[in-house]
C-alpha cells in the first residue's frame, strides 16, 4: 500500500539477501559462510591423494564463519556436535530437544556425529556407545569410503542436527523473552556490537545453515514415476521454504504455540533427503550410485523411534564397509523397512518418490493400512494445514 491508500508495488525492506526464497529479518551472512568451510573441506579431499590434515582443519578449526561466542572466534562443524550436550540436551530452556534426544537415545553419545566424522578423518575404528550401527572400521576402509563418510557425515549429521537446534532455540527465545514478541534476548548472536533485531534471529540462523549446503545435501537419486526429482531433490524445495517462512512469521507475531508443528514438519521434510540407503547400490534417475551407508547413520534414530525392527533391518543391511566387501543390501527388505515408518515419520511416499530394484523410477505406494497413497502424513500434516489455512493469524 502507498500512503494514499492506493495499491502500489511492494518494496523489499530487508537489507540482507534472500536465502532460497526466504527473506531473513536479520544479518546471518556469517552463519551462511559455514558453507565455505564445507566447500574447502570437500576440496581438500579431492584428487588422487586426499589431504586429510587440511580437511580436518576445516572441520575442527574453520575459517569463514565468524562467531563472537566460539572460543577461537570461529563457528565450526565439529563444534556443532561437541557442544550438542549443552545446547540441545541439558542446558537450554526447552531441553532436551525432541529430535536430538532420539539420536542420543539411539547412539548413546552426545557427540555421535563428531565420533563418526573424526574417526573417518583419522582413519581409525569407532563404535557408538550403544553398540548400534557398528562397528565402523575406518582403519581398514579405502579412501573413497572415508571421503564419503566425512562429506556426508558433516552435512547430514553435524549441520543437519544444528539446523533443528536453531529452530528449537527460536521457540525457546520466544517463550523466555518478556513480551513474547522480541525473541532475541537469549540469542547466541546478541552482543554489544549486534543490535536487537526485530525478527527471530535464531530462526534466521537455522535457515542460513540449512540452505547453503545444497550441493552436498542433494537427495540420493530417488525419483518420481515420471522421472522428475522427488521432494527431497534439494534442500531448496518449495515446501521447506514455505514452512521456514511461515514459522518465522508465526514466531514474530507471537503465535509460537503453532511453531512446534512447523519444526516437526521441517524435520521430516529434511529427513526425506536422507533416504539414500535405498539408492546406495541401485542407480537413481539423476545420480550415479555411491555409498550411502552414512546416510543410514543420519536417519536410523528417527526410524528406530517408530519401529525398532525396521531400524535393525536397515542397519544390518547398510552397515558401513559392506560395499567394499562386495556385500550388497537386500533392496526389498530395506525399502519395506523404510516404508513401514512413513506414517509415523509424517511423510508420504509421494514426498519421497519411488524406486525399483533396477534403479528405474516407479510409482510409489504408501505402506499404510488403508492403502491411501494420499494420506496427510499424520497429525503434523493436519496441524500444518490448519495453520496455513488460519488466515485469522494474519500471517498468510
CSV table of C-alpha atoms in Angstrom, one decimal:
chain,number,residue,atom,x,y,z
A,1,UNK,CA,0.0,0.0,0.0
A,2,UNK,CA,1.0,3.6,-0.6
A,3,UNK,CA,0.5,6.4,1.9
A,4,UNK,CA,-2.6,7.4,-0.1
A,5,UNK,CA,-4.2,4.1,0.4
A,6,UNK,CA,-3.8,3.1,-3.2
A,7,UNK,CA,-2.3,-0.2,-4.0
A,8,UNK,CA,1.4,0.1,-5.0
A,9,UNK,CA,4.2,-2.2,-5.9
A,10,UNK,CA,5.7,-3.8,-2.8
A,11,UNK,CA,9.3,-3.0,-1.9
A,12,UNK,CA,11.8,-5.2,-0.2
A,13,UNK,CA,12.6,-4.0,3.3
A,14,UNK,CA,15.3,-6.4,4.3
A,15,UNK,CA,18.8,-5.2,3.5
A,16,UNK,CA,20.1,-8.8,3.5
A,17,UNK,CA,19.9,-11.1,0.5
A,18,UNK,CA,17.2,-13.8,0.3
A,19,UNK,CA,18.1,-17.3,1.1
A,20,UNK,CA,16.5,-19.6,-1.5
A,21,UNK,CA,13.3,-17.6,-1.4
A,22,UNK,CA,13.4,-16.9,2.3
A,23,UNK,CA,13.8,-13.3,3.4
A,24,UNK,CA,15.8,-13.0,6.6
A,25,UNK,CA,14.9,-10.3,9.1
A,26,UNK,CA,18.4,-10.2,10.4
A,27,UNK,CA,22.0,-10.5,9.3
A,28,UNK,CA,23.0,-14.1,9.2
A,29,UNK,CA,25.7,-14.0,6.5
A,30,UNK,CA,28.3,-15.1,9.0
A,31,UNK,CA,26.3,-18.3,9.6
A,32,UNK,CA,25.8,-18.9,5.9
A,33,UNK,CA,29.5,-18.7,5.4
A,34,UNK,CA,29.9,-22.1,7.0
A,35,UNK,CA,29.2,-23.3,3.5
A,36,UNK,CA,32.6,-22.1,2.5
A,37,UNK,CA,34.2,-24.2,5.2
A,38,UNK,CA,32.3,-27.2,3.8
A,39,UNK,CA,33.4,-26.4,0.3
A,40,UNK,CA,37.0,-26.1,1.4
A,41,UNK,CA,36.8,-29.4,3.3
A,42,UNK,CA,35.4,-31.2,0.2
A,43,UNK,CA,38.2,-29.6,-2.0
A,44,UNK,CA,40.9,-30.9,0.4
A,45,UNK,CA,39.6,-34.4,-0.2
A,46,UNK,CA,39.6,-34.2,-4.0
A,47,UNK,CA,42.3,-35.5,-6.2
A,48,UNK,CA,44.4,-38.7,-6.1
A,49,UNK,CA,45.8,-38.0,-2.6
A,50,UNK,CA,43.3,-36.6,-0.2
A,51,UNK,CA,44.7,-34.0,2.3
A,52,UNK,CA,43.3,-35.4,5.5
A,53,UNK,CA,45.1,-32.9,7.7
A,54,UNK,CA,43.8,-29.9,5.8
A,55,UNK,CA,40.2,-31.4,5.7
A,56,UNK,CA,40.4,-31.9,9.5
A,57,UNK,CA,41.5,-28.3,9.9
A,58,UNK,CA,38.5,-27.0,8.0
A,59,UNK,CA,36.3,-29.3,10.1
A,60,UNK,CA,37.7,-28.6,13.5
A,61,UNK,CA,39.1,-25.1,13.3
A,62,UNK,CA,37.1,-23.5,10.5
A,63,UNK,CA,37.9,-20.2,8.8
A,64,UNK,CA,35.0,-18.5,7.2
A,65,UNK,CA,32.1,-18.5,9.7
A,66,UNK,CA,32.8,-15.9,12.3
A,67,UNK,CA,31.3,-16.2,15.8
A,68,UNK,CA,31.7,-14.0,18.8
A,69,UNK,CA,30.8,-16.8,21.1
A,70,UNK,CA,33.2,-19.5,19.9
A,71,UNK,CA,36.5,-20.0,21.7
A,72,UNK,CA,38.5,-19.2,18.6
A,73,UNK,CA,36.1,-16.7,17.2
A,74,UNK,CA,35.0,-19.2,14.5
A,75,UNK,CA,31.9,-21.4,14.1
A,76,UNK,CA,32.8,-25.0,13.2
A,77,UNK,CA,31.1,-28.1,12.0
A,78,UNK,CA,32.9,-30.1,14.8
A,79,UNK,CA,31.7,-27.6,17.4
A,80,UNK,CA,28.1,-28.3,16.4
A,81,UNK,CA,28.5,-31.8,17.7
A,82,UNK,CA,30.9,-31.4,20.6
A,83,UNK,CA,28.7,-28.7,22.0
A,84,UNK,CA,25.5,-30.5,21.5
A,85,UNK,CA,25.0,-31.8,25.0
A,86,UNK,CA,24.8,-28.3,26.5
A,87,UNK,CA,22.9,-26.7,23.6
A,88,UNK,CA,20.4,-29.5,22.9
A,89,UNK,CA,20.1,-31.7,25.9
A,90,UNK,CA,20.7,-30.3,29.3
A,91,UNK,CA,21.5,-26.6,29.3
A,92,UNK,CA,18.7,-24.9,27.2
A,93,UNK,CA,15.3,-23.7,28.2
A,94,UNK,CA,13.5,-26.3,26.1
A,95,UNK,CA,16.0,-29.1,26.8
A,96,UNK,CA,16.1,-31.9,26.0
A,97,UNK,CA,15.2,-31.2,22.4
A,98,UNK,CA,13.0,-33.8,20.8
A,99,UNK,CA,15.0,-34.8,17.7
A,100,UNK,CA,18.4,-34.7,19.3
A,101,UNK,CA,17.0,-36.9,22.2
A,102,UNK,CA,16.1,-39.5,19.6
A,103,UNK,CA,19.7,-39.5,18.3
A,104,UNK,CA,21.3,-39.6,21.7
A,105,UNK,CA,19.0,-42.4,22.8
A,106,UNK,CA,19.9,-44.4,19.7
A,107,UNK,CA,23.7,-43.9,19.7
A,108,UNK,CA,24.4,-43.3,23.4
A,109,UNK,CA,26.7,-40.5,22.6
A,110,UNK,CA,26.1,-36.7,22.8
A,111,UNK,CA,28.8,-36.2,20.2
A,112,UNK,CA,27.8,-39.1,18.0
A,113,UNK,CA,28.3,-37.0,14.8
A,114,UNK,CA,31.9,-35.9,15.7
A,115,UNK,CA,32.8,-39.5,16.7
A,116,UNK,CA,31.8,-40.6,13.2
A,117,UNK,CA,33.5,-37.8,11.2
A,118,UNK,CA,36.6,-37.6,13.3
A,119,UNK,CA,37.2,-41.4,13.0
A,120,UNK,CA,36.7,-41.2,9.3
A,121,UNK,CA,39.2,-38.3,9.0
A,122,UNK,CA,41.8,-40.0,11.2
A,123,UNK,CA,41.2,-43.5,9.7
A,124,UNK,CA,40.5,-45.1,13.0
A,125,UNK,CA,37.9,-47.6,14.1
A,126,UNK,CA,34.9,-46.4,16.1
A,127,UNK,CA,31.9,-47.9,17.8
A,128,UNK,CA,29.0,-45.9,19.2
A,129,UNK,CA,28.5,-46.3,23.0
A,130,UNK,CA,25.1,-48.0,22.4
A,131,UNK,CA,26.7,-50.6,20.1
A,132,UNK,CA,24.2,-49.9,17.4
A,133,UNK,CA,25.1,-49.4,13.8
A,134,UNK,CA,28.7,-50.5,14.1
A,135,UNK,CA,31.5,-51.1,14.4
A,136,UNK,CA,32.7,-48.8,11.8
A,137,UNK,CA,36.2,-49.9,10.7
A,138,UNK,CA,37.5,-46.7,9.0
A,139,UNK,CA,41.1,-48.0,9.6
A,140,UNK,CA,40.5,-50.8,7.0
A,141,UNK,CA,38.3,-48.9,4.5
A,142,UNK,CA,39.7,-47.2,1.4
A,143,UNK,CA,39.9,-43.5,0.8
A,144,UNK,CA,36.7,-43.4,-1.2
A,145,UNK,CA,34.6,-44.7,1.7
A,146,UNK,CA,36.3,-42.4,4.2
A,147,UNK,CA,35.8,-39.4,2.0
A,148,UNK,CA,32.1,-40.2,1.6
A,149,UNK,CA,31.8,-40.6,5.4
A,150,UNK,CA,33.3,-37.2,6.0
A,151,UNK,CA,31.5,-35.3,3.3
A,152,UNK,CA,28.0,-36.7,4.1
A,153,UNK,CA,28.6,-37.0,7.8
A,154,UNK,CA,29.5,-33.3,8.3
A,155,UNK,CA,26.4,-32.3,6.4
A,156,UNK,CA,23.8,-35.0,7.3
A,157,UNK,CA,24.8,-35.4,10.9
A,158,UNK,CA,26.7,-32.3,12.2
A,159,UNK,CA,25.0,-29.5,10.4
A,160,UNK,CA,21.6,-31.1,10.0
A,161,UNK,CA,21.0,-31.5,13.7
A,162,UNK,CA,22.3,-28.0,14.4
A,163,UNK,CA,19.8,-26.5,12.0
A,164,UNK,CA,17.0,-28.2,14.0
A,165,UNK,CA,18.6,-26.9,17.2
A,166,UNK,CA,18.4,-23.3,15.9
A,167,UNK,CA,14.7,-23.7,15.2
A,168,UNK,CA,14.2,-25.1,18.7
A,169,UNK,CA,16.2,-22.2,20.1
A,170,UNK,CA,14.0,-19.7,18.3
A,171,UNK,CA,11.0,-21.2,20.2
A,172,UNK,CA,12.9,-21.0,23.4
A,173,UNK,CA,13.7,-17.4,22.8
A,174,UNK,CA,10.1,-16.6,22.3
A,175,UNK,CA,9.0,-18.4,25.4
A,176,UNK,CA,11.6,-16.8,27.7
A,177,UNK,CA,11.6,-13.2,26.4
A,178,UNK,CA,9.5,-10.8,28.3
A,179,UNK,CA,6.8,-9.8,25.8
A,180,UNK,CA,6.7,-12.9,23.7
A,181,UNK,CA,7.4,-10.9,20.5
A,182,UNK,CA,11.0,-9.7,20.8
A,183,UNK,CA,12.6,-13.1,20.5
A,184,UNK,CA,16.3,-12.4,20.7
A,185,UNK,CA,17.1,-11.7,24.3
A,186,UNK,CA,18.8,-15.0,24.7
A,187,UNK,CA,20.2,-15.4,21.2
A,188,UNK,CA,23.8,-16.6,21.0
A,189,UNK,CA,24.5,-13.8,18.4
A,190,UNK,CA,23.3,-10.9,20.7
A,191,UNK,CA,26.2,-8.7,21.8
A,192,UNK,CA,27.0,-5.1,22.3
A,193,UNK,CA,28.1,-4.9,18.7
A,194,UNK,CA,24.9,-6.7,17.5
A,195,UNK,CA,21.6,-4.7,17.9
A,196,UNK,CA,18.4,-6.3,19.0
A,197,UNK,CA,16.8,-7.5,15.7
A,198,UNK,CA,13.1,-7.0,15.2
A,199,UNK,CA,12.8,-10.6,13.9
A,200,UNK,CA,13.5,-14.1,15.1
A,201,UNK,CA,17.3,-14.2,14.7
A,202,UNK,CA,17.7,-17.8,15.8
A,203,UNK,CA,15.2,-18.9,13.2
A,204,UNK,CA,17.1,-16.9,10.5
A,205,UNK,CA,20.3,-18.7,11.7
A,206,UNK,CA,18.7,-22.1,11.1
A,207,UNK,CA,17.6,-21.2,7.6
A,208,UNK,CA,21.1,-19.7,6.9
A,209,UNK,CA,22.7,-23.0,7.8
A,210,UNK,CA,20.1,-25.1,6.1
A,211,UNK,CA,20.1,-23.9,2.5
A,212,UNK,CA,23.7,-23.1,1.5
A,213,UNK,CA,24.7,-26.8,1.7
A,214,UNK,CA,22.6,-27.6,-1.3
A,215,UNK,CA,25.3,-29.2,-3.4
A,216,UNK,CA,26.3,-31.6,-0.6
A,217,UNK,CA,22.8,-32.3,0.5
A,218,UNK,CA,21.0,-33.4,-2.6
A,219,UNK,CA,18.5,-36.2,-2.4
A,220,UNK,CA,20.1,-39.5,-3.2
A,221,UNK,CA,18.6,-40.1,-6.6
A,222,UNK,CA,15.1,-41.0,-5.7
A,223,UNK,CA,12.7,-40.3,-8.5
A,224,UNK,CA,9.0,-39.9,-9.1
A,225,UNK,CA,7.4,-42.3,-11.5
A,226,UNK,CA,7.5,-39.6,-14.2
A,227,UNK,CA,11.3,-39.3,-13.8
A,228,UNK,CA,11.4,-35.9,-12.0
A,229,UNK,CA,13.1,-35.4,-8.7
A,230,UNK,CA,11.3,-36.3,-5.6
A,231,UNK,CA,10.6,-33.6,-3.0
A,232,UNK,CA,13.9,-34.0,-1.3
A,233,UNK,CA,15.9,-33.5,-4.5
A,234,UNK,CA,17.3,-30.3,-2.9
A,235,UNK,CA,17.1,-28.5,0.3
A,236,UNK,CA,15.7,-25.7,-1.7
A,237,UNK,CA,12.3,-27.4,-2.0
A,238,UNK,CA,9.3,-25.2,-2.0
A,239,UNK,CA,7.5,-26.9,0.9
A,240,UNK,CA,10.6,-26.5,3.1
A,241,UNK,CA,11.0,-22.8,2.2
A,242,UNK,CA,7.3,-22.2,2.8
A,243,UNK,CA,7.4,-23.9,6.2
A,244,UNK,CA,10.5,-21.8,7.1
A,245,UNK,CA,8.8,-18.6,6.1
A,246,UNK,CA,5.6,-19.5,8.0
A,247,UNK,CA,7.5,-20.5,11.1
A,248,UNK,CA,9.3,-17.2,11.2
A,249,UNK,CA,6.1,-15.2,10.8
A,250,UNK,CA,4.3,-17.1,13.5
A,251,UNK,CA,7.2,-16.5,15.9
A,252,UNK,CA,7.4,-12.8,15.0
A,253,UNK,CA,3.7,-12.3,15.6
A,254,UNK,CA,3.7,-14.2,18.9
A,255,UNK,CA,1.8,-17.3,17.7
A,256,UNK,CA,4.6,-19.5,18.9
A,257,UNK,CA,2.3,-22.3,20.1
A,258,UNK,CA,1.8,-23.3,16.4
A,259,UNK,CA,5.5,-23.4,15.6
A,260,UNK,CA,6.1,-26.8,17.2
A,261,UNK,CA,4.2,-28.4,14.3
A,262,UNK,CA,6.3,-26.3,11.8
A,263,UNK,CA,9.6,-27.5,13.3
A,264,UNK,CA,8.4,-31.1,13.2
A,265,UNK,CA,7.3,-30.7,9.6
A,266,UNK,CA,10.6,-29.2,8.5
A,267,UNK,CA,12.5,-32.0,10.3
A,268,UNK,CA,10.5,-34.6,8.3
A,269,UNK,CA,11.0,-32.7,5.1
A,270,UNK,CA,14.7,-32.6,5.7
A,271,UNK,CA,14.7,-36.3,6.6
A,272,UNK,CA,13.3,-37.1,3.1
A,273,UNK,CA,16.7,-36.2,1.7
A,274,UNK,CA,18.3,-38.8,4.0
A,275,UNK,CA,16.6,-41.8,2.2
A,276,UNK,CA,19.9,-42.6,0.5
A,277,UNK,CA,20.3,-46.2,1.6
A,278,UNK,CA,17.6,-47.3,-0.7
A,279,UNK,CA,19.6,-46.0,-3.6
A,280,UNK,CA,23.0,-47.0,-2.5
A,281,UNK,CA,23.6,-49.8,-4.9
A,282,UNK,CA,20.8,-49.0,-7.3
A,283,UNK,CA,21.2,-46.1,-9.7
A,284,UNK,CA,18.6,-43.5,-9.5
A,285,UNK,CA,17.2,-41.2,-12.1
A,286,UNK,CA,19.7,-38.4,-11.9
A,287,UNK,CA,22.8,-39.5,-10.0
A,288,UNK,CA,25.2,-42.4,-10.3
A,289,UNK,CA,25.4,-45.0,-7.5
A,290,UNK,CA,27.6,-44.2,-4.5
A,291,UNK,CA,28.0,-45.5,-1.0
A,292,UNK,CA,25.1,-44.3,1.2
A,293,UNK,CA,25.7,-46.1,4.5
A,294,UNK,CA,26.5,-42.8,6.1
A,295,UNK,CA,23.0,-41.6,5.1
A,296,UNK,CA,21.6,-44.6,7.1
A,297,UNK,CA,23.5,-43.4,10.1
A,298,UNK,CA,21.9,-40.0,9.8
A,299,UNK,CA,18.3,-41.3,9.7
A,300,UNK,CA,18.3,-44.5,11.7
A,301,UNK,CA,17.4,-42.9,15.1
A,302,UNK,CA,14.2,-41.5,13.6
A,303,UNK,CA,13.3,-44.9,12.1
A,304,UNK,CA,14.2,-46.6,15.4
A,305,UNK,CA,11.8,-44.3,17.3
A,306,UNK,CA,9.0,-45.5,15.0
A,307,UNK,CA,9.9,-49.2,14.5
A,308,UNK,CA,12.8,-50.9,16.3
A,309,UNK,CA,12.7,-53.9,14.0
A,310,UNK,CA,12.7,-51.7,10.8
A,311,UNK,CA,15.8,-49.8,12.1
A,312,UNK,CA,17.6,-53.0,12.8
A,313,UNK,CA,16.9,-54.3,9.3
A,314,UNK,CA,18.2,-51.1,7.7
A,315,UNK,CA,21.3,-51.0,9.9
A,316,UNK,CA,22.2,-54.7,9.3
A,317,UNK,CA,21.8,-54.3,5.6
A,318,UNK,CA,23.5,-50.9,5.3
A,319,UNK,CA,26.5,-51.2,7.7
A,320,UNK,CA,29.4,-49.1,6.6
A,321,UNK,CA,32.0,-51.1,4.8
A,322,UNK,CA,29.8,-53.9,3.4
A,323,UNK,CA,30.0,-52.3,-0.1
A,324,UNK,CA,33.8,-52.6,0.0
A,325,UNK,CA,33.5,-56.3,0.8
A,326,UNK,CA,31.2,-56.9,-2.1
A,327,UNK,CA,28.2,-57.3,0.1
A,328,UNK,CA,25.1,-55.6,-1.2
A,329,UNK,CA,21.9,-54.8,0.7
A,330,UNK,CA,18.6,-56.6,0.3
A,331,UNK,CA,16.9,-53.8,-1.6
A,332,UNK,CA,13.3,-55.1,-1.0
A,333,UNK,CA,13.9,-55.6,2.8
A,334,UNK,CA,15.4,-52.1,3.2
A,335,UNK,CA,12.7,-50.5,1.1
A,336,UNK,CA,9.9,-52.2,3.1
A,337,UNK,CA,11.6,-51.3,6.4
A,338,UNK,CA,11.7,-47.6,5.4
A,339,UNK,CA,8.1,-47.5,4.0
A,340,UNK,CA,6.8,-49.1,7.2
A,341,UNK,CA,7.7,-46.0,9.1
A,342,UNK,CA,6.4,-43.3,6.7
A,343,UNK,CA,3.1,-42.7,8.5
A,344,UNK,CA,5.0,-42.4,11.9
A,345,UNK,CA,7.6,-40.1,10.4
A,346,UNK,CA,4.9,-37.8,9.0
A,347,UNK,CA,5.9,-38.2,5.3
A,348,UNK,CA,4.2,-39.9,2.4
A,349,UNK,CA,5.5,-42.0,-0.5
A,350,UNK,CA,4.8,-39.0,-2.8
A,351,UNK,CA,7.2,-36.9,-0.7
A,352,UNK,CA,10.0,-39.4,-1.2
A,353,UNK,CA,9.3,-40.9,-4.7
A,354,UNK,CA,9.5,-44.5,-5.8
A,355,UNK,CA,12.4,-46.7,-6.8
A,356,UNK,CA,12.6,-50.2,-8.3
A,357,UNK,CA,15.4,-52.6,-7.6
A,358,UNK,CA,16.7,-51.8,-11.1
A,359,UNK,CA,17.1,-48.1,-10.2
A,360,UNK,CA,14.2,-47.2,-12.6
A,361,UNK,CA,11.6,-44.8,-11.2
A,362,UNK,CA,8.3,-46.5,-10.4
A,363,UNK,CA,5.0,-45.5,-9.0
A,364,UNK,CA,5.2,-45.1,-5.2
A,365,UNK,CA,3.0,-46.9,-2.8
A,366,UNK,CA,2.5,-45.9,0.8
A,367,UNK,CA,2.8,-48.6,3.4
A,368,UNK,CA,-0.4,-47.6,5.3
A,369,UNK,CA,-3.2,-49.9,6.4
A,370,UNK,CA,-5.9,-48.3,4.3
A,371,UNK,CA,-3.8,-48.2,1.1
A,372,UNK,CA,-4.3,-44.5,0.8
A,373,UNK,CA,-1.4,-43.0,-1.2
A,374,UNK,CA,-2.5,-39.5,-0.4
A,375,UNK,CA,-2.5,-39.6,3.4
A,376,UNK,CA,-1.7,-36.3,5.1
A,377,UNK,CA,1.3,-37.7,6.9
A,378,UNK,CA,-0.4,-37.9,10.3
A,379,UNK,CA,-1.3,-35.2,12.8
A,380,UNK,CA,1.6,-33.0,11.9
A,381,UNK,CA,0.3,-32.6,8.4
A,382,UNK,CA,-3.2,-31.9,9.6
A,383,UNK,CA,-1.9,-29.2,12.0
A,384,UNK,CA,0.2,-27.6,9.3
A,385,UNK,CA,-2.8,-27.5,7.1
A,386,UNK,CA,-4.8,-25.8,9.8
A,387,UNK,CA,-2.1,-23.3,10.5
A,388,UNK,CA,-1.6,-22.4,6.8
A,389,UNK,CA,-5.4,-22.0,6.4
A,390,UNK,CA,-5.6,-19.9,9.6
A,391,UNK,CA,-5.9,-16.5,7.9
A,392,UNK,CA,-7.0,-15.1,11.2
A,393,UNK,CA,-3.4,-15.2,12.3
A,394,UNK,CA,-2.7,-12.5,9.8
A,395,UNK,CA,0.5,-14.3,8.5
A,396,UNK,CA,-0.6,-15.9,5.2
